[in-house]
CSV table of C-alpha atoms in Angstrom, one decimal:
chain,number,residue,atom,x,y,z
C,23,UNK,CA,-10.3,-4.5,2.4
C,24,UNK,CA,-9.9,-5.7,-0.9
C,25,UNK,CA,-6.9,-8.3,-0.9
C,26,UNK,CA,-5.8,-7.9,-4.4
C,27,UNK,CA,-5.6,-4.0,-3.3
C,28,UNK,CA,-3.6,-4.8,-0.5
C,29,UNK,CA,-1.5,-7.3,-1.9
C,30,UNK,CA,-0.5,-5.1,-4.9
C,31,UNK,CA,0.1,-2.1,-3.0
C,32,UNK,CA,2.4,-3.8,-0.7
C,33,UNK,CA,4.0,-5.5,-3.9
C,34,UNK,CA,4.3,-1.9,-5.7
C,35,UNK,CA,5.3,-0.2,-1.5
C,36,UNK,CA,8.8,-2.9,-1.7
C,37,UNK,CA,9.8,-2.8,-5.2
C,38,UNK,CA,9.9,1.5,-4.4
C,39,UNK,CA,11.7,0.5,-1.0
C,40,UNK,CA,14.3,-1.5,-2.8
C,41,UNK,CA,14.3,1.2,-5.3
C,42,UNK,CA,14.8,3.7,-2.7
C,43,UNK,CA,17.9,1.6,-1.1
C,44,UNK,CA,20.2,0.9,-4.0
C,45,UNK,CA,19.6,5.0,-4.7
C,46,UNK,CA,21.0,5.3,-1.1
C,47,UNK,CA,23.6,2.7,-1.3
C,48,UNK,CA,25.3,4.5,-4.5
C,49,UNK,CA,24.5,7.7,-2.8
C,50,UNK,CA,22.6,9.9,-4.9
C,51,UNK,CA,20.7,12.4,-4.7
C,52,UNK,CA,16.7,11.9,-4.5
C,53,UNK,CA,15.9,12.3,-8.7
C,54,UNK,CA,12.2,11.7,-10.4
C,55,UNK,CA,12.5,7.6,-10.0
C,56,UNK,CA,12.7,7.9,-5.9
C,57,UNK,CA,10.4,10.7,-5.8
C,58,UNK,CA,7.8,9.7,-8.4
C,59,UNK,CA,8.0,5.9,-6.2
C,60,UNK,CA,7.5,7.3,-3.3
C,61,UNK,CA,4.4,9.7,-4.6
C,62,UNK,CA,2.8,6.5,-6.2
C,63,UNK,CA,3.3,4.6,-2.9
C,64,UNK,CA,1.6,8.1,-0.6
C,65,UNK,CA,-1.4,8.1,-3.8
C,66,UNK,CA,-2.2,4.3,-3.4
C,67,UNK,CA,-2.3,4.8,0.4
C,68,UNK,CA,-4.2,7.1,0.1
C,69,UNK,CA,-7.0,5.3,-2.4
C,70,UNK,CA,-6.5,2.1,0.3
C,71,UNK,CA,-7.8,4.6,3.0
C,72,UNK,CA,-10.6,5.6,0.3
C,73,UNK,CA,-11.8,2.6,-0.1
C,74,UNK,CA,-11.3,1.1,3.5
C,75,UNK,CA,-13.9,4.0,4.3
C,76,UNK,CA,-16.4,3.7,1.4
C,77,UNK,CA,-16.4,-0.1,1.4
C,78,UNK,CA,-18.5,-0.8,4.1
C,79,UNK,CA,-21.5,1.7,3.0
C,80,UNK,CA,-21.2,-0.3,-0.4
C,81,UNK,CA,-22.2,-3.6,1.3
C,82,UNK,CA,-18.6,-5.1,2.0
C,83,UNK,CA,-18.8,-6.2,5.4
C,84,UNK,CA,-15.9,-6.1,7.4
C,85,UNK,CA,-14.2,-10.0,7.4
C,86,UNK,CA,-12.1,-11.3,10.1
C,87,UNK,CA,-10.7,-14.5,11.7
C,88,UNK,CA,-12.7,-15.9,15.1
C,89,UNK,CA,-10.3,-16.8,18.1
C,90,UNK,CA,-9.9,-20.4,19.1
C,91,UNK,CA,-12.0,-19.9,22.7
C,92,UNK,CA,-15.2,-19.4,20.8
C,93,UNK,CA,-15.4,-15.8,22.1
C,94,UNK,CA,-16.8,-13.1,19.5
């Protein structure tokens, strides 16, 4: 995965949380902000799931972190 990706969808996924919250705490009514965060939040999913899949065919191998015992 592409760690700027992540990192700003997670970024853009709590500021629409928060958002979400104070809307709750003052107990409105979902309006176009919450919505329209919440759609933005579903499309960038959705274009991390994209690219999780096309990524590897496009030469970006899959990274991880090796356990201590030396096992792979």
């Amino acid at each position: 995965m592409i760690a700027w990706f992540g990192i700003a969808v997670i970024a853009i996924a709590l500021a629409a949380a928060i958002l979400c919250l104070v809307a709750a705490a003052r107990k409105l009514a979902p309006n176009d902000y919450t919505m329209g965060a919440t759609l933005l939040v579903a499309l960038l999913l959705i274009a991390q799931v994209i690219v999780g899949i096309v990524a590897p065919f496009a030469g970006n191998h899959a990274a991880g972190i090796r356990s201590s015992s030396g096992c792979t």
